[in-house]
Amino acid sequence: MKNDTIDSHQPARNTNLDALRRLSPYLKPVRGRMIGSAVAVLASMMCGLLIPLVIQRILDGPVATGDTSALGWMVAAVGVLGAAEALLFFTRRRLISGPSTRAEAELRKDLYHHLQRLPIAFHDRWQSGQLLSRAVSDLSTLRRFIAFALIFLVVNSLTLVIGLGVLFLLDPMLGLISTLCAAPLILISTLYESRYAVLARRSQDQNGDLATTVEESVLGIRVLKAFGRGPHLAARFAEQARELRRTELRKVHVVGLLWGAIIVLPEIAIGGQLLYGTFGIANGTMTVGTLVAAVAVATYLRWPTDSIGWLLAETNQAATAAMRYWEVRDAEITITDPPVPRRLPATARGHLRFENVRFAHPGSDTEILRGVTLDVRPGETVALVGATGSGKTTLTALVPRLVDVTGGRVTVDGVDVRDLELGQLRRVVATAFEEPVLFSASVRENVALGGTEVDEDDVRQALRVAAAEDFVDALPWGLDTRIGEQGLSLSGGQRQRLALARAVVGRPSVLVLDDPLSALDVHTEAEVEHALRSVLRDVTALVVAHRPSTVQLADRVAMLSGGRITAVGTHSDLLAGNAEYRALLSTDDDARSEVVA
Amino acid sequence: MSAPTNQADQVTTPGPDEQWRGVAAEDVTELDAVVGARLQKRSRVLLASLVRPRLWTALLALALVVTENLVVLAGPLMIAITIDTGIPNAIDGDTAVLAWCVGGYLAAGLGGAALRFAFLKVSGRFGQDVLLDLRQRVFGHAQRLSLSFHEDYTSGKVISRLTSDIDSLHDLLEDGLDGLLTAVLSVFGIAVMLLVLDLPLGLLVLTGLIPVVLVTRWFYLRSRYAYRNTRGAIAKIIVQFVETMNGMRAVQAFRRESRNESILAGFNDEFRGANKRALDVMATFTMTVRLVGNLSLALVLAIGAVRVVQGGLELGVLTAFTLYLRRFYDPLDELAMFANSYTSAIAALEKISGVLEERPTVVDPASPVALPPAKTGRAVTFDGVEFRYSTGGPVVLPRFDLAVPAGQTVALVGATGAGKSTIAKLVARFYDPPSGRVALSGVDLRSVADAELRRAVVMVTQENFLFAGSVADNIALGRPGASRAEIEAAAEAVGADEFIRALPGGYDTDVRKRGGRLSAGQRQLVAFARAFLADPAVLVLDEATSSLDVPTERAVQRALESVLADRTALIIAHRLSTVLIADRVLVVEGGRIVEDGSPAELVEHPAGGRFAALHRTWLESLA
């Protein structure tokens, strides 16, 4: 089983650097600290560079002449510079720790915000492992980049230039030697950049795939256990992990080559300077102090030079992480508030209409819905019946705009749902899904979910309607019991009743129920049904039904077939007059005769 | 959230020795010294067990880095010789020493670069092998752990163990180890060199190490605390993400977005705070080290200069000292980086080793008993079985006996929570009963090898989890290695063939995340096809047809009837139509079997039993 890592709906491929540059809004509020931090690094490097120059004075002055009167001052200068350097190190780290961690948190917050608004179609397409690896490992890569690599990339390049300047001042020839040796850096880095970027991207994508497999292995643990397929998935995981290992080893190879090439350059420079310096001293054109200082400066430049390789790797990694991040952030939120929202009439009655509604999945040319027209009058309950896979669930998802129609329109009280503010629409329309998802939170919170206006009485009322109050009260902490993944686990029927309570809690005027009774046993079903009847009296409801018992909640039944509503009527009308309906819903005699037999 | 957190609260407090075992100490931030030390030891034991099998690679890496450091160490020495001997000789016209020294310096540089490359390759391989090993161990172990562990521990935590926690070990192996080796070696090498060059000055420099050691200790303790917190916080972020992504429909339909954002903001702040603290501790550490280094440099210069002037010290030696001193303290920064990665990795390993330490409660037998050959299903027997989910927890199934002869189809009926699923899960050995035994063909399930048990017993539940991949892949999960024809035959048998062929790619259609491309009913059909392909002797169906429409359910039932003819089956269904195909019905109430008989017998129950009542309600609903 393969995972689709990158889908076809990506925006045009940005260049790496653009992706990094786009992070700047996150750094803007902390620009002062970033600059302060860079200045601190630069200043500390200057201190570090000045120390060898003072040493030169010591060696050429007091040591050479034997006059130690000035020695005290000079040593003090080394001490002060050294202390300053240490303090600046501290300052730099303290200044950057806030901004880098804040930028990471903000990036994560915005990613989460965006993901929660992306349409369901996006989430069906993207494996959550890929999203997770972006939210966690890519963002920590970016944090590290901001905290270290970004500043050092700037500062080390500057230090290199300044250091070369100092060498030129000491002796133009010494400067020239170092410059000649630093020049190939540019060439090597460019060659390397393109090779490394590809590998970095591959490794991060493979990490995402690995996360996806991990996630599936955990969420699907019951199926894996039931079939004893743990080892099977483990083999797939191992294969993916080995692929990742191969990519990582290639990365190591490329970095190793780069590193090797880069560290040899300063050594050549120092060797050259030694040779030249010795002849200078022999000819009397140079002092020993100058040579020692030059070698000390060149030695000091080793780190800024050597680190270029590491910094480039980090930068590349960060650029790839940023690109992966923006891929998700750039995914278009296709379901949005209208520019000029219309308001529902003050007395919302919940008149739900489907007008010639068409729907096809993005990128697919086969329409699932081909002109559905259905009128659900205020207060009426309509059951939606159709074969497995006929598009019933899709039709229900159109009402709260989890997906948008590709043709026609859905209206509530005469207003196209796309002209309503999403918040208002979803307050008016409530949905109970076939597969009830519970979150790790208290029962109260699971029922109220987003409804901030909901109080305890409302929650209790909703639980009563869903015939869930008794079992909730029997939980160890009643309404405050934590349920969902990180809490008590509930049975399928209990979950479904909570999902039902969730749907009725906000007193919606339109209720969309997707097979709300499927996981209930006959006894509970009767209870919930009874409670539902009292709710359905006041609201408009569209109920997807597989069972005669559910259908009986409805005033009318609509038959969905071939992407259209082919018949509307009462249960008994349709049973009598519609062959397809009869086939779908009649519990005809063969079942009954078996009992008797 | 102020609500009580989870089930763990209910469990009786573990004894002092149990507090750190497995994943018990995971969410505790303040550990007492004993437990802390044990956790650390456990992490180190794990690390050692990862290193041991590839010790030679590690030693090779070590040898390379030692050689590299020795070679690089020769550099300043060459410079010292150049200044002390090479230059005076060159002035006298003898350039031999000079040439040797400069040549030696260049050779050292080139050799160092080559050795660095070799070291990176070898240590990279070592690190990647360790990671691969650890990933496989944790993944395999998580799969072996029993459901009861997963239900308590939750998916998000397992995911963060296998993703972000392993990433921190990756950081340690990639950058940290290199930093450590290089730093330790060069500090050690330079220390020796300094002592050899000049004993008094060398000793002076080494006393500077005392404050460094002290500050390192402080740093280690503080950053360990901070990193434990980052691990905890990132796991919460991962859980929040995973839950949101998997429940996106409910999140959007019920306007949960802003509440979710405030929850995430809390975790995000926690993570950010812990990370910032770790960075700030690092700031103090590097400052101190650098300060000590620079002050000893000043001191060496003062004393050294005076001694050179007085003739007690060669100028070259002083020069070499100043150069070495820079190199002496530079690696200490790297040491700090290493300590950073190390504490972070140890905090992660602590959690990983906790998961690895958990023992499955349902274990594969050491000496499995082979099941006797069977043609028409297998007998399932419960002998004096009593069941509770945790010791001290409420009894879910009071002691009972039950014998299901081979080939019988048994339906379990009863209200939600009556214990039907628990009985089914015991047959599939998701749990072991604390007392009594469940046997298959007379063999205790605890003595049957897992692979054989899974071939014999397959359970289909209402959560039909589909994996990423094609429809065919998902069906083939029932029997890996099945041919396409077999897969299609299984789909055909349950009536799934038609809709699958209508998909754009037929059997090769990608089902998308969790089977998002298919409807709930279609997913259930795929799950059924999977079970048919597995072709078990005992089939357990727990609410497996709840999302099917009536004709599809009927098709499945017809298929079931022919398939079940020579199989043992345990069916849980709320639809009486499904129940009626059974040979025998068990009505379960409060964990007890209160009625037992054929459907016809129970319907005709003279005193109006529970099943008869259910049946009447059902008939009325059809009217």
mmCIF file of N, CA and C in Angstrom, chain A residues 1 4 82 85 97 105 108 112-113 116-118 123 126 143 215-216 218 222-223 225 229 238 245 253 267 300 302 388 426-427 431 434-435 440 445 450 480 482 485 491 520-522 546-547 552 583-584 586-587 595, chain B residues 3 5 105 121 129 136 143 145 151 154-155 240 243-244 252 254-257 259-261 268 275 280 294 326-327 416 454 463 468 477-478 480 510 513-514 520 523 547-551 553-554 574 580 615 621:
data_model
loop_
_atom_site.group_PDB
_atom_site.id
_atom_site.type_symbol
_atom_site.label_atom_id
_atom_site.label_comp_id
_atom_site.label_asym_id
_atom_site.label_seq_id
_atom_site.Cartn_x
_atom_site.Cartn_y
_atom_site.Cartn_z
ATOM 1 N N MET A 1 0.835 -1.200 0.000
ATOM 2 C CA MET A 1 0.000 0.000 0.000
ATOM 3 C C MET A 1 0.870 1.249 0.000
ATOM 4 N N ASP A 4 0.064 8.495 -0.928
ATOM 5 C CA ASP A 4 0.246 9.652 -1.801
ATOM 6 C C ASP A 4 0.850 10.744 -0.970
ATOM 7 N N GLY A 82 37.878 39.333 26.366
ATOM 8 C CA GLY A 82 37.400 37.960 26.578
ATOM 9 C C GLY A 82 36.092 37.947 27.353
ATOM 10 N N GLU A 85 33.352 39.160 25.170
ATOM 11 C CA GLU A 85 32.942 38.121 24.225
ATOM 12 C C GLU A 85 31.974 37.141 24.889
ATOM 13 N N SER A 97 16.255 33.419 22.116
ATOM 14 C CA SER A 97 15.435 32.285 22.590
ATOM 15 C C SER A 97 13.950 32.620 22.511
ATOM 16 N N ALA A 105 5.805 28.854 17.549
ATOM 17 C CA ALA A 105 4.459 28.727 18.088
ATOM 18 C C ALA A 105 3.442 29.420 17.178
ATOM 19 N N ARG A 108 2.821 27.457 14.059
ATOM 20 C CA ARG A 108 2.002 26.281 14.330
ATOM 21 C C ARG A 108 0.554 26.690 14.519
ATOM 22 N N TYR A 112 -2.572 25.443 12.218
ATOM 23 C CA TYR A 112 -3.729 24.777 12.800
ATOM 24 C C TYR A 112 -5.005 25.516 12.424
ATOM 25 N N HIS A 113 -4.931 26.845 12.545
ATOM 26 C CA HIS A 113 -6.072 27.686 12.171
ATOM 27 C C HIS A 113 -6.475 27.413 10.719
ATOM 28 N N GLN A 116 -7.994 23.907 10.099
ATOM 29 C CA GLN A 116 -9.366 23.745 10.577
ATOM 30 C C GLN A 116 -10.372 24.387 9.629
ATOM 31 N N ARG A 117 -9.897 25.245 8.743
ATOM 32 C CA ARG A 117 -10.806 25.893 7.808
ATOM 33 C C ARG A 117 -10.732 25.320 6.403
ATOM 34 N N LEU A 118 -9.750 24.464 6.186
ATOM 35 C CA LEU A 118 -9.665 23.840 4.862
ATOM 36 C C LEU A 118 -10.830 22.874 4.682
ATOM 37 N N HIS A 123 -8.917 17.395 3.495
ATOM 38 C CA HIS A 123 -8.540 16.443 4.549
ATOM 39 C C HIS A 123 -8.707 14.991 4.102
ATOM 40 N N TRP A 126 -5.328 14.476 2.084
ATOM 41 C CA TRP A 126 -4.017 14.531 2.742
ATOM 42 C C TRP A 126 -3.967 13.594 3.928
ATOM 43 N N ARG A 143 12.480 26.472 13.774
ATOM 44 C CA ARG A 143 12.898 27.134 15.005
ATOM 45 C C ARG A 143 14.413 27.133 15.124
ATOM 46 N N GLU A 215 0.566 6.302 12.316
ATOM 47 C CA GLU A 215 -0.777 6.697 12.722
ATOM 48 C C GLU A 215 -1.787 5.610 12.387
ATOM 49 N N GLU A 216 -1.700 5.085 11.176
ATOM 50 C CA GLU A 216 -2.643 4.029 10.786
ATOM 51 C C GLU A 216 -2.467 2.792 11.649
ATOM 52 N N VAL A 218 -1.694 2.594 14.619
ATOM 53 C CA VAL A 218 -2.245 2.769 15.952
ATOM 54 C C VAL A 218 -3.760 2.888 15.903
ATOM 55 N N ARG A 222 -7.216 -2.396 16.106
ATOM 56 C CA ARG A 222 -8.170 -3.481 16.314
ATOM 57 C C ARG A 222 -8.249 -4.383 15.084
ATOM 58 N N VAL A 223 -8.295 -3.744 13.906
ATOM 59 C CA VAL A 223 -8.334 -4.539 12.677
ATOM 60 C C VAL A 223 -7.050 -5.356 12.550
ATOM 61 N N LYS A 225 -5.114 -6.402 14.865
ATOM 62 C CA LYS A 225 -5.112 -7.499 15.834
ATOM 63 C C LYS A 225 -6.073 -8.597 15.386
ATOM 64 N N ARG A 229 -2.453 -8.974 11.550
ATOM 65 C CA ARG A 229 -1.631 -8.393 10.491
ATOM 66 C C ARG A 229 -0.603 -7.387 11.005
ATOM 67 N N ALA A 238 8.972 -1.112 8.149
ATOM 68 C CA ALA A 238 10.415 -1.329 8.082
ATOM 69 C C ALA A 238 10.941 -0.912 6.713
ATOM 70 N N ARG A 245 16.308 5.697 5.695
ATOM 71 C CA ARG A 245 17.702 5.529 6.063
ATOM 72 C C ARG A 245 18.606 5.742 4.849
ATOM 73 N N HIS A 253 26.470 11.576 2.844
ATOM 74 C CA HIS A 253 27.534 11.537 1.844
ATOM 75 C C HIS A 253 27.774 12.940 1.266
ATOM 76 N N GLU A 267 43.033 25.531 5.858
ATOM 77 C CA GLU A 267 44.342 24.946 6.166
ATOM 78 C C GLU A 267 45.362 25.321 5.096
ATOM 79 N N TYR A 300 41.101 31.806 13.634
ATOM 80 C CA TYR A 300 39.795 32.252 14.095
ATOM 81 C C TYR A 300 38.769 32.163 12.981
ATOM 82 N N ARG A 302 38.617 29.948 10.836
ATOM 83 C CA ARG A 302 38.291 28.560 10.505
ATOM 84 C C ARG A 302 36.841 28.233 10.797
ATOM 85 N N THR A 388 -26.722 1.754 -0.855
ATOM 86 C CA THR A 388 -25.382 2.033 -0.360
ATOM 87 C C THR A 388 -24.570 2.718 -1.456
ATOM 88 N N ARG A 426 -23.975 27.272 10.371
ATOM 89 C CA ARG A 426 -23.714 26.065 11.151
ATOM 90 C C ARG A 426 -24.348 26.131 12.535
ATOM 91 N N ARG A 427 -24.798 27.317 12.933
ATOM 92 C CA ARG A 427 -25.584 27.404 14.153
ATOM 93 C C ARG A 427 -27.019 26.936 13.871
ATOM 94 N N THR A 431 -25.741 18.699 12.512
ATOM 95 C CA THR A 431 -25.581 17.419 11.835
ATOM 96 C C THR A 431 -25.176 16.342 12.830
ATOM 97 N N GLU A 434 -22.785 9.680 10.803
ATOM 98 C CA GLU A 434 -22.949 8.256 10.986
ATOM 99 C C GLU A 434 -21.874 7.698 11.917
ATOM 100 N N GLU A 435 -20.632 8.211 11.726
ATOM 101 C CA GLU A 435 -19.584 7.736 12.611
ATOM 102 C C GLU A 435 -19.303 8.800 13.653
ATOM 103 N N SER A 440 -11.088 13.998 23.141
ATOM 104 C CA SER A 440 -10.617 13.789 24.516
ATOM 105 C C SER A 440 -11.029 14.982 25.348
ATOM 106 N N GLU A 445 -18.232 18.965 27.348
ATOM 107 C CA GLU A 445 -17.566 19.631 26.244
ATOM 108 C C GLU A 445 -17.822 18.906 24.925
ATOM 109 N N GLY A 450 -18.550 23.457 19.889
ATOM 110 C CA GLY A 450 -18.207 24.851 19.659
ATOM 111 C C GLY A 450 -19.192 25.821 20.266
ATOM 112 N N ASP A 480 -18.752 15.643 33.857
ATOM 113 C CA ASP A 480 -17.351 16.045 33.791
ATOM 114 C C ASP A 480 -16.421 14.889 33.455
ATOM 115 N N ARG A 482 -14.153 12.566 31.629
ATOM 116 C CA ARG A 482 -13.431 12.722 30.386
ATOM 117 C C ARG A 482 -13.652 11.472 29.543
ATOM 118 N N GLU A 485 -10.722 9.595 23.220
ATOM 119 C CA GLU A 485 -9.550 8.758 23.157
ATOM 120 C C GLU A 485 -8.769 8.698 24.442
ATOM 121 N N SER A 491 -19.433 2.575 24.439
ATOM 122 C CA SER A 491 -19.865 1.628 23.408
ATOM 123 C C SER A 491 -20.375 2.394 22.193
ATOM 124 N N LEU A 520 -27.576 1.373 17.361
ATOM 125 C CA LEU A 520 -28.347 1.200 18.586
ATOM 126 C C LEU A 520 -29.029 -0.161 18.600
ATOM 127 N N ASP A 521 -29.123 -0.716 19.786
ATOM 128 C CA ASP A 521 -29.875 -1.961 19.874
ATOM 129 C C ASP A 521 -31.361 -1.629 19.867
ATOM 130 N N VAL A 522 -32.161 -2.633 19.649
ATOM 131 C CA VAL A 522 -33.582 -2.399 19.418
ATOM 132 C C VAL A 522 -34.210 -1.610 20.564
ATOM 133 N N HIS A 546 -31.754 3.748 6.667
ATOM 134 C CA HIS A 546 -31.588 2.436 6.050
ATOM 135 C C HIS A 546 -32.707 1.499 6.468
ATOM 136 N N ARG A 547 -33.390 1.889 7.536
ATOM 137 C CA ARG A 547 -34.276 0.957 8.222
ATOM 138 C C ARG A 547 -35.701 1.470 8.250
ATOM 139 N N GLN A 552 -39.839 5.591 9.803
ATOM 140 C CA GLN A 552 -41.117 5.917 10.433
ATOM 141 C C GLN A 552 -41.086 7.184 11.265
ATOM 142 N N ALA A 583 -37.763 -2.746 -2.783
ATOM 143 C CA ALA A 583 -36.584 -3.614 -2.713
ATOM 144 C C ALA A 583 -35.646 -3.144 -1.595
ATOM 145 N N LEU A 584 -35.548 -1.829 -1.445
ATOM 146 C CA LEU A 584 -34.614 -1.288 -0.455
ATOM 147 C C LEU A 584 -35.135 -1.432 0.963
ATOM 148 N N SER A 586 -38.461 -2.782 2.034
ATOM 149 C CA SER A 586 -39.501 -3.667 2.531
ATOM 150 C C SER A 586 -38.839 -4.800 3.266
ATOM 151 N N THR A 587 -39.380 -5.092 4.399
ATOM 152 C CA THR A 587 -38.900 -6.230 5.167
ATOM 153 C C THR A 587 -39.851 -7.331 4.792
ATOM 154 N N VAL A 595 -38.866 -16.692 10.541
ATOM 155 C CA VAL A 595 -39.116 -16.744 11.974
ATOM 156 C C VAL A 595 -40.120 -17.834 12.298
ATOM 157 N N ALA B 3 -11.755 19.028 34.425
ATOM 158 C CA ALA B 3 -12.372 17.720 34.584
ATOM 159 C C ALA B 3 -11.331 16.681 34.951
ATOM 160 N N THR B 5 -8.974 13.717 34.760
ATOM 161 C CA THR B 5 -8.319 13.460 33.503
ATOM 162 C C THR B 5 -8.612 12.125 32.868
ATOM 163 N N TYR B 105 52.048 20.722 7.703
ATOM 164 C CA TYR B 105 50.818 21.420 8.057
ATOM 165 C C TYR B 105 49.737 21.174 7.007
ATOM 166 N N LYS B 121 30.802 9.502 7.166
ATOM 167 C CA LYS B 121 30.149 8.360 6.517
ATOM 168 C C LYS B 121 29.893 7.241 7.527
ATOM 169 N N ASP B 129 21.593 3.243 11.390
ATOM 170 C CA ASP B 129 21.293 1.859 11.773
ATOM 171 C C ASP B 129 20.615 1.811 13.133
ATOM 172 N N GLN B 136 12.049 0.087 14.374
ATOM 173 C CA GLN B 136 11.427 -1.217 14.192
ATOM 174 C C GLN B 136 11.050 -1.847 15.525
ATOM 175 N N GLN B 143 2.798 -2.905 18.241
ATOM 176 C CA GLN B 143 1.847 -3.820 17.621
ATOM 177 C C GLN B 143 1.594 -5.042 18.495
ATOM 178 N N LEU B 145 1.760 -5.071 21.797
ATOM 179 C CA LEU B 145 1.091 -4.731 23.052
ATOM 180 C C LEU B 145 -0.409 -4.926 22.921
ATOM 181 N N GLU B 151 -5.749 1.209 24.632
ATOM 182 C CA GLU B 151 -6.929 1.954 25.048
ATOM 183 C C GLU B 151 -6.593 2.963 26.137
ATOM 184 N N THR B 154 -3.450 5.680 24.497
ATOM 185 C CA THR B 154 -3.951 6.514 23.386
ATOM 186 C C THR B 154 -2.972 6.643 22.217
ATOM 187 N N SER B 155 -3.595 6.824 21.052
ATOM 188 C CA SER B 155 -2.833 6.790 19.807
ATOM 189 C C SER B 155 -1.829 7.922 19.696
ATOM 190 N N GLN B 240 -3.506 16.573 20.022
ATOM 191 C CA GLN B 240 -4.518 17.546 19.607
ATOM 192 C C GLN B 240 -4.646 17.589 18.075
ATOM 193 N N GLU B 243 -6.298 14.252 16.744
ATOM 194 C CA GLU B 243 -7.736 14.216 17.005
ATOM 195 C C GLU B 243 -8.491 15.170 16.095
ATOM 196 N N THR B 244 -7.949 16.359 15.938
ATOM 197 C CA THR B 244 -8.643 17.340 15.101
ATOM 198 C C THR B 244 -8.707 16.874 13.655
ATOM 199 N N GLN B 252 -15.837 21.122 12.079
ATOM 200 C CA GLN B 252 -16.355 22.211 11.263
ATOM 201 C C GLN B 252 -17.867 22.352 11.425
ATOM 202 N N PHE B 254 -19.713 21.700 13.881
ATOM 203 C CA PHE B 254 -20.150 22.205 15.179
ATOM 204 C C PHE B 254 -19.324 23.385 15.654
ATOM 205 N N ARG B 255 -18.654 24.052 14.746
ATOM 206 C CA ARG B 255 -17.916 25.284 15.050
ATOM 207 C C ARG B 255 -16.997 25.107 16.249
ATOM 208 N N ARG B 256 -16.249 24.040 16.236
ATOM 209 C CA ARG B 256 -15.356 23.755 17.334
ATOM 210 C C ARG B 256 -14.020 24.488 17.141
ATOM 211 N N GLU B 257 -13.827 25.149 16.002
ATOM 212 C CA GLU B 257 -12.509 25.653 15.633
ATOM 213 C C GLU B 257 -11.867 26.530 16.702
ATOM 214 N N ARG B 259 -12.515 26.948 19.922
ATOM 215 C CA ARG B 259 -12.224 26.256 21.178
ATOM 216 C C ARG B 259 -10.955 25.409 21.012
ATOM 217 N N ASN B 260 -10.885 24.709 19.879
ATOM 218 C CA ASN B 260 -9.693 23.918 19.582
ATOM 219 C C ASN B 260 -8.451 24.786 19.571
ATOM 220 N N GLU B 261 -8.599 25.983 18.990
ATOM 221 C CA GLU B 261 -7.431 26.858 18.901
ATOM 222 C C GLU B 261 -6.966 27.288 20.279
ATOM 223 N N ASN B 268 0.827 24.862 23.035
ATOM 224 C CA ASN B 268 1.858 25.551 22.271
ATOM 225 C C ASN B 268 2.712 26.418 23.199
ATOM 226 N N ASN B 275 10.949 25.118 25.798
ATOM 227 C CA ASN B 275 12.047 25.275 24.852
ATOM 228 C C ASN B 275 12.873 26.511 25.150
ATOM 229 N N ASP B 280 17.692 29.210 27.327
ATOM 230 C CA ASP B 280 18.252 30.173 28.268
ATOM 231 C C ASP B 280 19.303 29.533 29.174
ATOM 232 N N ASN B 294 38.542 32.556 28.229
ATOM 233 C CA ASN B 294 39.203 33.803 27.896
ATOM 234 C C ASN B 294 40.047 34.341 29.044
ATOM 235 N N ARG B 326 42.589 28.602 22.414
ATOM 236 C CA ARG B 326 41.368 28.875 21.645
ATOM 237 C C ARG B 326 40.688 27.555 21.300
ATOM 238 N N ARG B 327 41.519 26.622 20.871
ATOM 239 C CA ARG B 327 40.947 25.337 20.452
ATOM 240 C C ARG B 327 40.465 24.524 21.634
ATOM 241 N N THR B 416 -27.181 -2.330 24.702
ATOM 242 C CA THR B 416 -25.828 -1.786 24.658
ATOM 243 C C THR B 416 -25.201 -1.902 26.038
ATOM 244 N N ARG B 454 -5.022 -16.291 14.578
ATOM 245 C CA ARG B 454 -5.576 -15.291 13.663
ATOM 246 C C ARG B 454 -6.042 -15.922 12.346
ATOM 247 N N GLU B 463 -16.194 -0.678 13.430
ATOM 248 C CA GLU B 463 -15.247 0.322 12.932
ATOM 249 C C GLU B 463 -14.419 -0.333 11.844
ATOM 250 N N ALA B 468 -4.464 3.304 4.056
ATOM 251 C CA ALA B 468 -4.112 3.979 2.815
ATOM 252 C C ALA B 468 -3.744 2.920 1.786
ATOM 253 N N LEU B 477 -5.652 -7.500 2.917
ATOM 254 C CA LEU B 477 -5.200 -7.540 4.300
ATOM 255 C C LEU B 477 -5.706 -8.806 4.998
ATOM 256 N N GLY B 478 -6.850 -9.326 4.495
ATOM 257 C CA GLY B 478 -7.395 -10.560 5.061
ATOM 258 C C GLY B 478 -6.460 -11.732 4.853
ATOM 259 N N PRO B 480 -2.668 -11.740 3.073
ATOM 260 C CA PRO B 480 -1.614 -11.183 2.219
ATOM 261 C C PRO B 480 -1.136 -12.271 1.261
ATOM 262 N N ASP B 510 -7.672 4.199 -5.214
ATOM 263 C CA ASP B 510 -7.141 4.574 -3.913
ATOM 264 C C ASP B 510 -8.316 4.930 -3.008
ATOM 265 N N LYS B 513 -7.636 8.643 2.571
ATOM 266 C CA LYS B 513 -7.457 8.535 4.010
ATOM 267 C C LYS B 513 -8.665 7.897 4.694
ATOM 268 N N ARG B 514 -8.430 6.836 5.474
ATOM 269 C CA ARG B 514 -9.474 6.114 6.215
ATOM 270 C C ARG B 514 -10.622 5.681 5.313
ATOM 271 N N ALA B 520 -19.991 4.778 4.161
ATOM 272 C CA ALA B 520 -19.848 3.912 5.337
ATOM 273 C C ALA B 520 -20.245 2.477 5.008
ATOM 274 N N ARG B 523 -17.567 0.829 2.977
ATOM 275 C CA ARG B 523 -16.419 0.446 3.802
ATOM 276 C C ARG B 523 -16.723 -0.855 4.541
ATOM 277 N N SER B 547 -24.312 -0.486 8.964
ATOM 278 C CA SER B 547 -24.445 0.624 8.014
ATOM 279 C C SER B 547 -24.951 0.183 6.650
ATOM 280 N N LEU B 548 -25.338 -1.077 6.524
ATOM 281 C CA LEU B 548 -25.755 -1.535 5.203
ATOM 282 C C LEU B 548 -27.245 -1.295 5.005
ATOM 283 N N ASP B 549 -27.621 -1.049 3.746
ATOM 284 C CA ASP B 549 -29.048 -0.955 3.511
ATOM 285 C C ASP B 549 -29.615 -2.365 3.443
ATOM 286 N N VAL B 550 -30.932 -2.435 3.463
ATOM 287 C CA VAL B 550 -31.553 -3.747 3.616
ATOM 288 C C VAL B 550 -31.161 -4.741 2.502
ATOM 289 N N PRO B 551 -31.233 -4.341 1.214
ATOM 290 C CA PRO B 551 -30.877 -5.333 0.183
ATOM 291 C C PRO B 551 -29.417 -5.775 0.294
ATOM 292 N N GLU B 553 -27.608 -5.790 2.984
ATOM 293 C CA GLU B 553 -27.496 -6.639 4.156
ATOM 294 C C GLU B 553 -27.993 -8.044 3.834
ATOM 295 N N ARG B 554 -29.062 -8.066 3.045
ATOM 296 C CA ARG B 554 -29.614 -9.370 2.699
ATOM 297 C C ARG B 554 -28.632 -10.164 1.843
ATOM 298 N N HIS B 574 -27.930 -5.762 16.074
ATOM 299 C CA HIS B 574 -29.133 -5.200 16.663
ATOM 300 C C HIS B 574 -30.342 -5.493 15.782
ATOM 301 N N LEU B 580 -31.904 -13.717 12.939
ATOM 302 C CA LEU B 580 -32.737 -14.871 12.619
ATOM 303 C C LEU B 580 -32.049 -15.934 11.775
ATOM 304 N N HIS B 615 -38.752 -9.532 19.654
ATOM 305 C CA HIS B 615 -39.258 -9.965 18.362
ATOM 306 C C HIS B 615 -40.598 -9.314 18.055
ATOM 307 N N SER B 621 -42.566 -2.883 14.310
ATOM 308 C CA SER B 621 -41.879 -1.821 13.574
ATOM 309 C C SER B 621 -41.975 -2.048 12.077
#
